[in-house]
Amino acid sequence: MEPTNQKFLERVVSQRALQMGSSFPCQICVVGFLCGVCLTSLFLAALTSLGTYGFGGISFSSISMGISPLNSSSEIINVGTSIDCKFKLKETEKWVVSQQRKTESDDERVSLLTEAWGALLTDKADEESEFLQRFGLSKSSIPNAPHLDNCKLSARVKKRLDTRAGAERFPPWTTWKGSLDMFPATAANEQIRHFRHQAISEGAYPPWIVGSDEENYPLTRKVQRDIWIHQHPVNCRDPTVKFLVADWETLPGFGIGAQFAGMCGLLAIAINEKRVLVTNYYNRADHDGCKGSSRSSWSCYFFPETSQECRDRAFELMQTKEAWEKGIIKGKENYNSKEIWTGRIPRVWGDPWSYLQPTTEINGTLIAFHRKMDRRWWRAQAVRYLMRFQTEYTCGLLNIARHAAFGKEAAKMVLATIDREWPKVCSS
């Protein structure tokens, strides 16, 4: 009977417990107990993650736990970990700040060098000097700009390459594009000068043609050389030398492409009639940027189409009625529009355009030949000659454009190669 009574008692207790547990007050107590356990766990976890937080040299974690930190190995580990993390955090912050300062310093140096180069490009020397003095800089302390040309030196060298000098019939086209010719000549170089003159006379090519023959139009080197010789006679006052003086097109609807096309036609007429072409008024150079005799002239942007002696002689003949009557000098009004725009192309070099590779495609087929090939070839030759050398003014304009586009990138490259701190060392 005892086992039966025991089972009966257990059932009664279980049912009573179930009834108590399902009661509302009991459920509230259980939920409150569980919430208290959760809050206590979260509070202790927060204290553990914060580590030691001292008030007057006393460990907050030790007070919260109610024991000394030396009496618990886990507390020692927590304290050491928190100190190590705090140290690494500070070191990371210092590194980030230092990198930010370094970046700001580099940006300032790049901006300073870029502006210094820009100041050197200005035409006003006073403003340039004021800028350099403001930052304690001098021209010698500013690194060279790899993206800018030395316009004064370049113009001087190219002028030598475009001028007959002394008894020589040709410029120094065989002396490394004129660079070696800038050094003083000695008596020992007379033999070299003789061979140089002979080489040029026999067909040395002009230095403004870049690349191999395959990279240029057929006969480009020879044609450019022959045009230069035609436009630069040895003696411009020789009675056999005739001239064609012509203005550039000035009609409002004519762009620079039409102006080039018209001048190419006039150059063709001059070569066919054995005349020296002299260009006169150029409206796109009629502004304050083109100074002195280069104003309203093609020579503001590129080297003139002929020598200054021939220009002076042509303008002198324009004042004499006899020169016009004898045909020694002619103007654009002596030719009609058809002769200028669609006139005969010079044939002194044969028909080199027939060797051009076809580049015109129509319906998927390359056209090997068409009626405009000769005119395209000639206009390319004429424009290349007219734009053979840039003047100092054009070089300066290109420098300004290149600096605006690539100045900062060039400054970064240059500063990356400087071993010393610029500009501190230069200004000290």
Short mmCIF file of C-alpha atoms in Angstrom, two decimals:
data_model
loop_
_atom_site.label_atom_id
_atom_site.label_comp_id
_atom_site.label_asym_id
_atom_site.label_seq_id
_atom_site.Cartn_x
_atom_site.Cartn_y
_atom_site.Cartn_z
CA MET A 1 0.00 0.00 0.00
CA GLU A 2 2.90 2.28 0.62
CA PRO A 3 3.91 2.58 -3.02
CA THR A 4 0.36 3.39 -4.00
CA ASN A 5 0.07 6.10 -1.31
CA GLN A 6 3.43 7.56 -2.41
CA LYS A 7 2.32 7.83 -6.03
CA PHE A 8 -0.94 9.39 -4.94
CA LEU A 9 0.94 11.97 -2.85
CA GLU A 10 3.26 12.87 -5.79
CA ARG A 11 0.27 13.40 -8.06
CA VAL A 12 -1.39 15.68 -5.56
CA VAL A 13 1.81 17.75 -5.11
CA SER A 14 2.31 18.02 -8.88
CA GLN A 15 -1.23 19.15 -9.49
CA ARG A 16 -0.95 21.70 -6.65
CA ALA A 17 2.33 23.01 -8.07
CA LEU A 18 0.81 23.25 -11.51
CA GLN A 19 -2.12 25.21 -10.15
CA MET A 20 0.25 27.59 -8.32
CA GLY A 21 2.44 28.05 -11.39
CA SER A 22 -0.48 28.88 -13.62
CA SER A 23 -1.63 31.60 -11.27
CA PHE A 24 -1.05 35.23 -12.38
CA PRO A 25 0.97 36.43 -9.33
CA CYS A 26 3.34 33.52 -9.67
CA GLN A 27 3.94 34.23 -13.34
CA ILE A 28 4.78 37.85 -12.52
CA CYS A 29 7.34 36.73 -9.95
CA VAL A 30 9.00 34.34 -12.41
CA VAL A 31 9.19 36.96 -15.14
CA GLY A 32 10.60 39.53 -12.71
CA PHE A 33 13.21 37.05 -11.54
CA LEU A 34 14.33 36.29 -15.07
CA CYS A 35 14.51 40.00 -15.98
CA GLY A 36 16.64 40.67 -12.93
CA VAL A 37 19.03 37.90 -13.92
CA CYS A 38 19.30 39.33 -17.46
CA LEU A 39 19.94 42.91 -16.31
CA THR A 40 22.57 41.72 -13.83
CA SER A 41 24.34 39.74 -16.56
CA LEU A 42 24.33 42.71 -18.96
CA PHE A 43 25.64 45.05 -16.24
CA LEU A 44 28.51 42.70 -15.37
CA ALA A 45 29.37 42.22 -19.04
CA ALA A 46 29.51 45.97 -19.56
CA LEU A 47 31.84 46.40 -16.60
CA THR A 48 34.08 43.64 -17.87
CA SER A 49 34.35 45.17 -21.36
CA LEU A 50 35.19 48.61 -20.00
CA GLY A 51 37.98 47.20 -17.89
CA THR A 52 39.38 49.34 -15.14
CA TYR A 53 37.95 52.77 -14.73
CA GLY A 54 39.75 54.53 -11.91
CA PHE A 55 38.32 56.92 -9.45
CA GLY A 56 41.16 58.33 -7.37
CA GLY A 57 43.44 55.38 -8.21
CA ILE A 58 40.83 52.74 -7.11
CA SER A 59 39.71 50.18 -9.68
CA PHE A 60 36.00 50.47 -10.42
CA SER A 61 35.86 46.84 -11.53
CA SER A 62 37.37 45.77 -8.23
CA ILE A 63 34.77 47.74 -6.24
CA SER A 64 31.92 46.43 -8.33
CA MET A 65 33.05 42.85 -7.79
CA GLY A 66 33.70 43.49 -4.11
CA ILE A 67 37.17 41.87 -4.14
CA SER A 68 40.75 43.02 -4.64
CA PRO A 69 42.10 42.75 -8.22
CA LEU A 70 45.16 40.88 -6.92
CA ASN A 71 42.94 38.13 -5.54
CA SER A 72 41.51 37.13 -8.92
CA SER A 73 43.52 35.95 -11.91
CA SER A 74 40.61 36.71 -14.27
CA GLU A 75 40.55 40.30 -13.07
CA ILE A 76 44.30 40.63 -13.72
CA ILE A 77 43.78 39.37 -17.26
CA ASN A 78 40.88 41.80 -17.82
CA VAL A 79 42.93 44.74 -16.53
CA GLY A 80 45.94 43.86 -18.72
CA THR A 81 43.76 43.39 -21.78
CA SER A 82 41.98 46.69 -21.26
CA ILE A 83 45.31 48.57 -20.86
CA ASP A 84 46.72 46.94 -24.00
CA CYS A 85 43.61 47.77 -26.05
CA LYS A 86 43.65 51.34 -24.80
CA PHE A 87 47.33 51.70 -25.75
CA LYS A 88 46.72 50.30 -29.25
CA LEU A 89 43.75 52.61 -29.71
CA LYS A 90 45.84 55.66 -28.85
CA GLU A 91 48.64 54.53 -31.18
CA THR A 92 46.15 54.03 -34.00
CA GLU A 93 44.70 57.47 -33.43
CA LYS A 94 48.18 58.99 -33.48
CA TRP A 95 49.01 57.19 -36.75
CA VAL A 96 45.77 58.34 -38.38
CA VAL A 97 46.40 61.94 -37.29
CA SER A 98 49.99 61.82 -38.54
CA GLN A 99 48.86 60.45 -41.91
CA GLN A 100 46.26 63.18 -42.20
CA ARG A 101 48.85 65.83 -41.41
CA LYS A 102 51.29 64.29 -43.91
CA THR A 103 48.63 64.26 -46.61
CA GLU A 104 47.72 67.88 -45.87
CA SER A 105 51.41 68.83 -45.97
CA ASP A 106 51.92 67.04 -49.31
CA ASP A 107 48.86 68.73 -50.76
CA GLU A 108 50.17 72.11 -49.65
CA ARG A 109 53.56 71.44 -51.26
CA VAL A 110 51.91 70.30 -54.49
CA SER A 111 49.74 73.42 -54.56
CA LEU A 112 52.73 75.66 -53.82
CA LEU A 113 54.86 74.14 -56.57
CA THR A 114 51.98 74.27 -59.05
CA GLU A 115 51.35 77.94 -58.30
CA ALA A 116 55.08 78.71 -58.46
CA TRP A 117 55.27 77.22 -61.94
CA GLY A 118 52.19 79.18 -62.91
CA ALA A 119 53.82 82.40 -61.66
CA LEU A 120 56.83 81.74 -63.88
CA LEU A 121 54.52 81.50 -66.88
CA THR A 122 53.06 84.98 -66.39
CA ASP A 123 54.22 87.79 -68.61
CA LYS A 124 54.38 90.34 -65.77
CA ALA A 125 57.68 90.09 -63.96
CA ASP A 126 56.49 92.20 -61.00
CA GLU A 127 53.68 89.82 -60.10
CA GLU A 128 56.00 86.87 -60.47
CA SER A 129 58.57 88.42 -58.13
CA GLU A 130 55.87 89.32 -55.60
CA PHE A 131 54.59 85.74 -55.50
CA LEU A 132 58.08 84.27 -55.00
CA GLN A 133 58.95 86.78 -52.29
CA ARG A 134 55.71 86.07 -50.45
CA PHE A 135 56.73 82.43 -49.97
CA GLY A 136 60.46 83.06 -49.64
CA LEU A 137 61.29 81.37 -52.95
CA SER A 138 63.66 82.14 -55.78
CA LYS A 139 63.73 80.97 -59.38
CA SER A 140 66.76 78.80 -58.72
CA SER A 141 64.99 77.02 -55.85
CA ILE A 142 62.00 75.97 -57.96
CA PRO A 143 62.43 72.53 -59.57
CA ASN A 144 62.21 72.32 -63.33
CA ALA A 145 58.77 71.60 -64.73
CA PRO A 146 58.90 68.48 -66.94
CA HIS A 147 55.72 69.43 -68.81
CA LEU A 148 56.84 72.94 -69.81
CA ASP A 149 59.14 74.02 -72.64
CA ASN A 150 61.89 76.59 -72.42
CA CYS A 151 60.29 78.91 -74.96
CA LYS A 152 63.11 81.43 -75.22
CA LEU A 153 65.76 78.79 -75.84
CA SER A 154 63.51 76.88 -78.23
CA ALA A 155 62.73 80.01 -80.28
CA ARG A 156 66.42 80.90 -80.47
CA VAL A 157 67.42 77.45 -81.69
CA LYS A 158 64.60 77.30 -84.24
CA LYS A 159 65.44 80.73 -85.56
CA ARG A 160 68.95 79.47 -86.23
CA LEU A 161 67.46 76.47 -88.05
CA ASP A 162 65.34 78.78 -90.22
CA THR A 163 68.01 81.32 -91.22
CA ARG A 164 70.83 81.31 -93.72
CA ALA A 165 73.99 82.40 -91.93
CA GLY A 166 77.06 83.98 -93.48
CA ALA A 167 78.46 82.25 -96.53
CA GLU A 168 76.51 79.07 -95.78
CA ARG A 169 73.69 78.33 -98.14
CA PHE A 170 71.68 76.33 -95.62
CA PRO A 171 70.95 76.41 -91.89
CA PRO A 172 72.67 73.85 -89.61
CA TRP A 173 70.13 71.07 -90.18
CA THR A 174 72.66 68.31 -89.46
CA THR A 175 73.85 69.46 -86.03
CA TRP A 176 71.39 67.63 -83.80
CA LYS A 177 68.51 69.87 -84.86
CA GLY A 178 70.58 72.96 -84.18
CA SER A 179 71.46 72.24 -80.55
CA LEU A 180 75.15 71.63 -81.22
CA ASP A 181 75.34 74.74 -83.34
CA MET A 182 74.69 76.86 -80.25
CA PHE A 183 78.23 76.14 -79.03
CA PRO A 184 81.04 78.47 -80.22
CA ALA A 185 82.77 77.29 -83.40
CA THR A 186 86.55 76.84 -83.48
CA ALA A 187 89.09 76.64 -86.28
CA ALA A 188 89.21 72.86 -85.86
CA ASN A 189 85.53 72.71 -86.82
CA GLU A 190 85.97 74.30 -90.25
CA GLN A 191 86.43 70.90 -91.86
CA ILE A 192 83.24 69.70 -90.16
CA ARG A 193 81.38 72.82 -91.28
CA HIS A 194 82.45 72.15 -94.87
CA PHE A 195 81.14 68.60 -94.81
CA ARG A 196 77.98 69.77 -93.09
CA HIS A 197 77.33 72.30 -95.84
CA GLN A 198 77.97 69.65 -98.46
CA ALA A 199 75.59 67.20 -96.75
CA ILE A 200 72.79 69.77 -96.59
CA SER A 201 73.35 70.82 -100.18
CA GLU A 202 73.07 67.23 -101.32
CA GLY A 203 69.75 66.65 -99.61
CA ALA A 204 69.76 66.87 -95.82
CA TYR A 205 66.21 66.91 -94.53
CA PRO A 206 64.62 69.69 -92.47
CA PRO A 207 64.40 69.04 -88.72
CA TRP A 208 60.69 69.83 -88.31
CA ILE A 209 59.73 66.48 -89.85
CA VAL A 210 59.42 63.85 -87.11
CA GLY A 211 59.36 60.10 -87.68
CA SER A 212 60.47 57.89 -90.53
CA ASP A 213 59.46 58.19 -94.17
CA GLU A 214 56.88 55.46 -93.64
CA GLU A 215 55.23 57.53 -90.89
CA ASN A 216 54.75 60.56 -93.16
CA TYR A 217 53.12 61.24 -96.50
CA PRO A 218 55.20 60.16 -99.51
CA LEU A 219 58.15 62.48 -100.29
CA THR A 220 57.36 64.68 -97.29
CA ARG A 221 61.02 65.25 -96.34
CA LYS A 222 62.07 66.25 -99.86
CA VAL A 223 59.01 68.42 -100.44
CA GLN A 224 59.48 70.30 -97.17
CA ARG A 225 63.13 70.90 -97.96
CA ASP A 226 62.33 72.15 -101.47
CA ILE A 227 59.56 74.47 -100.25
CA TRP A 228 61.95 76.02 -97.73
CA ILE A 229 64.57 76.57 -100.41
CA HIS A 230 61.98 78.10 -102.72
CA GLN A 231 60.73 80.46 -99.98
CA HIS A 232 64.23 81.46 -98.84
CA PRO A 233 66.24 82.61 -101.85
CA VAL A 234 69.90 83.44 -101.28
CA ASN A 235 69.49 87.03 -102.48
CA CYS A 236 65.99 88.49 -102.19
CA ARG A 237 67.07 91.59 -104.17
CA ASP A 238 68.00 89.58 -107.19
CA PRO A 239 66.00 90.99 -110.17
CA THR A 240 64.90 87.47 -111.07
CA VAL A 241 63.13 86.96 -107.72
CA LYS A 242 59.38 87.55 -108.00
CA PHE A 243 56.80 87.81 -105.24
CA LEU A 244 53.16 87.06 -104.52
CA VAL A 245 51.80 89.13 -101.60
CA ALA A 246 48.44 87.98 -100.24
CA ASP A 247 46.26 88.57 -97.20
CA TRP A 248 44.62 85.72 -95.36
CA GLU A 249 40.89 85.30 -95.94
CA THR A 250 38.91 87.70 -93.76
CA LEU A 251 35.28 87.01 -94.69
CA PRO A 252 33.10 86.43 -91.57
CA GLY A 253 31.98 82.97 -92.65
CA PHE A 254 35.55 81.70 -93.16
CA GLY A 255 37.02 79.70 -90.30
CA ILE A 256 40.67 78.90 -89.82
CA GLY A 257 40.28 75.76 -91.96
CA ALA A 258 39.07 77.83 -94.91
CA GLN A 259 41.92 80.28 -94.34
CA PHE A 260 44.41 77.43 -94.52
CA ALA A 261 42.81 76.06 -97.68
CA GLY A 262 43.01 79.45 -99.39
CA MET A 263 46.64 80.02 -98.40
CA CYS A 264 47.56 76.51 -99.59
CA GLY A 265 46.14 77.41 -103.00
CA LEU A 266 48.16 80.64 -103.08
CA LEU A 267 51.34 78.77 -102.14
CA ALA A 268 50.67 76.34 -105.01
CA ILE A 269 50.31 79.28 -107.40
CA ALA A 270 53.55 80.81 -106.11
CA ILE A 271 55.50 77.58 -106.63
CA ASN A 272 54.05 77.03 -110.09
CA GLU A 273 54.90 80.61 -111.12
CA LYS A 274 58.28 80.57 -109.32
CA ARG A 275 57.29 83.34 -106.96
CA VAL A 276 58.02 83.79 -103.27
CA LEU A 277 54.79 83.83 -101.26
CA VAL A 278 54.58 86.65 -98.69
CA THR A 279 51.57 86.67 -96.38
CA ASN A 280 50.30 90.01 -95.18
CA TYR A 281 47.26 90.71 -92.97
CA TYR A 282 46.04 87.94 -90.64
CA ASN A 283 42.91 88.92 -88.72
CA ARG A 284 43.29 86.24 -86.03
CA ALA A 285 46.52 87.88 -84.92
CA ASP A 286 45.01 91.37 -84.68
CA HIS A 287 45.01 91.64 -80.87
CA ASP A 288 47.21 92.93 -78.04
CA GLY A 289 48.80 89.53 -77.43
CA CYS A 290 50.69 89.84 -80.73
CA LYS A 291 53.13 92.65 -80.14
CA GLY A 292 55.27 94.78 -82.44
CA SER A 293 55.67 93.74 -86.05
CA SER A 294 54.01 90.38 -85.37
CA ARG A 295 50.63 92.01 -84.80
CA SER A 296 48.13 91.13 -87.52
CA SER A 297 50.73 88.77 -88.95
CA TRP A 298 51.09 85.00 -89.23
CA SER A 299 54.52 85.39 -87.63
CA CYS A 300 52.81 85.99 -84.28
CA TYR A 301 52.05 82.27 -83.98
CA PHE A 302 54.51 80.53 -86.32
CA PHE A 303 57.69 81.40 -88.11
CA PRO A 304 57.06 83.54 -91.22
CA GLU A 305 56.68 81.81 -94.57
CA THR A 306 59.78 83.55 -95.91
CA SER A 307 62.80 85.45 -94.66
CA GLN A 308 62.57 88.97 -93.29
CA GLU A 309 64.74 90.22 -96.17
CA CYS A 310 62.24 88.90 -98.71
CA ARG A 311 59.32 90.38 -96.80
CA ASP A 312 60.99 93.78 -96.72
CA ARG A 313 61.79 93.56 -100.44
CA ALA A 314 58.24 92.55 -101.33
CA PHE A 315 56.66 95.41 -99.35
CA GLU A 316 59.15 97.78 -100.94
CA LEU A 317 58.17 96.64 -104.45
CA MET A 318 54.49 97.04 -103.62
CA GLN A 319 55.06 100.81 -103.52
CA THR A 320 56.40 100.96 -107.09
CA LYS A 321 54.06 100.99 -110.08
CA GLU A 322 56.72 99.55 -112.35
CA ALA A 323 57.00 96.36 -110.30
CA TRP A 324 53.26 95.75 -110.69
CA GLU A 325 53.32 96.46 -114.42
CA LYS A 326 56.25 94.13 -115.08
CA GLY A 327 54.71 91.37 -112.97
CA ILE A 328 57.60 91.31 -110.49
CA ILE A 329 55.00 91.43 -107.78
CA LYS A 330 51.41 90.21 -107.77
CA GLY A 331 48.58 90.14 -105.27
CA LYS A 332 45.62 87.92 -104.53
CA GLU A 333 43.40 90.11 -106.69
CA ASN A 334 45.34 88.97 -109.75
CA TYR A 335 43.76 85.51 -109.47
CA ASN A 336 40.15 84.38 -109.46
CA SER A 337 38.56 82.18 -106.81
CA LYS A 338 38.77 79.03 -108.91
CA GLU A 339 42.53 79.41 -109.35
CA ILE A 340 42.99 79.87 -105.61
CA TRP A 341 40.64 77.20 -104.29
CA THR A 342 40.76 74.52 -106.96
CA GLY A 343 43.83 75.51 -108.95
CA ARG A 344 46.61 73.33 -110.27
CA ILE A 345 48.62 71.38 -107.70
CA PRO A 346 52.44 71.63 -108.10
CA ARG A 347 53.70 68.70 -110.17
CA VAL A 348 57.42 69.26 -109.67
CA TRP A 349 57.52 66.16 -107.45
CA GLY A 350 55.50 63.96 -109.75
CA ASP A 351 52.38 62.34 -108.28
CA PRO A 352 53.47 61.02 -104.87
CA TRP A 353 49.82 60.89 -103.72
CA SER A 354 49.35 57.81 -105.88
CA TYR A 355 51.43 55.89 -103.33
CA LEU A 356 49.11 56.77 -100.46
CA GLN A 357 47.43 53.89 -98.69
CA PRO A 358 43.62 54.01 -99.04
CA THR A 359 41.84 55.26 -95.94
CA THR A 360 38.42 56.25 -97.31
CA GLU A 361 35.80 53.55 -96.69
CA ILE A 362 32.43 53.43 -98.46
CA ASN A 363 30.01 50.59 -97.72
CA GLY A 364 32.78 48.46 -96.23
CA THR A 365 35.16 48.93 -99.19
CA LEU A 366 38.38 50.96 -99.16
CA ILE A 367 38.59 53.42 -102.04
CA ALA A 368 42.10 53.13 -103.47
CA PHE A 369 41.94 56.31 -105.53
CA HIS A 370 39.75 59.38 -105.93
CA ARG A 371 40.06 62.81 -107.53
CA LYS A 372 40.86 64.67 -104.29
CA MET A 373 43.95 62.70 -103.30
CA ASP A 374 46.35 65.18 -104.91
CA ARG A 375 44.71 68.14 -103.18
CA ARG A 376 44.75 66.42 -99.77
CA TRP A 377 48.42 65.56 -100.18
CA TRP A 378 49.35 69.11 -101.18
CA ARG A 379 47.37 70.82 -98.42
CA ALA A 380 49.05 68.57 -95.87
CA GLN A 381 52.46 69.62 -97.21
CA ALA A 382 51.59 73.33 -97.34
CA VAL A 383 50.12 73.44 -93.83
CA ARG A 384 53.09 71.50 -92.45
CA TYR A 385 55.46 74.05 -93.91
CA LEU A 386 53.47 77.07 -92.71
CA MET A 387 53.36 75.60 -89.17
CA ARG A 388 56.92 74.24 -89.15
CA PHE A 389 58.16 76.21 -86.11
CA GLN A 390 56.27 77.74 -83.20
CA THR A 391 57.08 81.24 -82.04
CA GLU A 392 57.84 82.05 -78.42
CA TYR A 393 54.30 83.40 -78.04
CA THR A 394 52.68 80.17 -79.27
CA CYS A 395 55.04 78.14 -77.10
CA GLY A 396 53.92 80.18 -74.09
CA LEU A 397 50.24 79.61 -74.90
CA LEU A 398 50.83 75.86 -75.11
CA ASN A 399 52.73 75.94 -71.81
CA ILE A 400 49.77 77.61 -70.11
CA ALA A 401 47.38 75.03 -71.55
CA ARG A 402 49.60 72.09 -70.54
CA HIS A 403 50.07 73.50 -67.05
CA ALA A 404 46.33 73.89 -66.55
CA ALA A 405 45.81 70.27 -67.62
CA PHE A 406 48.81 68.49 -66.10
CA GLY A 407 50.35 70.92 -63.59
CA LYS A 408 49.27 69.12 -60.39
CA GLU A 409 50.20 65.67 -61.70
CA ALA A 410 53.62 66.97 -62.73
CA ALA A 411 54.13 68.58 -59.30
CA LYS A 412 53.32 65.29 -57.55
CA MET A 413 55.83 63.43 -59.73
CA VAL A 414 58.57 65.99 -59.15
CA LEU A 415 58.07 66.20 -55.37
CA ALA A 416 58.15 62.40 -55.15
CA THR A 417 61.70 62.43 -56.58
CA ILE A 418 63.09 65.17 -54.33
CA ASP A 419 65.08 63.73 -51.43
CA ARG A 420 65.01 66.84 -49.27
CA GLU A 421 62.06 68.66 -47.79
CA TRP A 422 61.05 71.32 -50.27
CA PRO A 423 60.70 74.27 -49.87
CA LYS A 424 62.01 74.37 -46.28
CA VAL A 425 65.62 73.60 -47.24
CA CYS A 426 65.56 76.10 -50.09
CA SER A 427 64.19 78.94 -48.00
CA SER A 428 66.40 78.33 -44.96
#
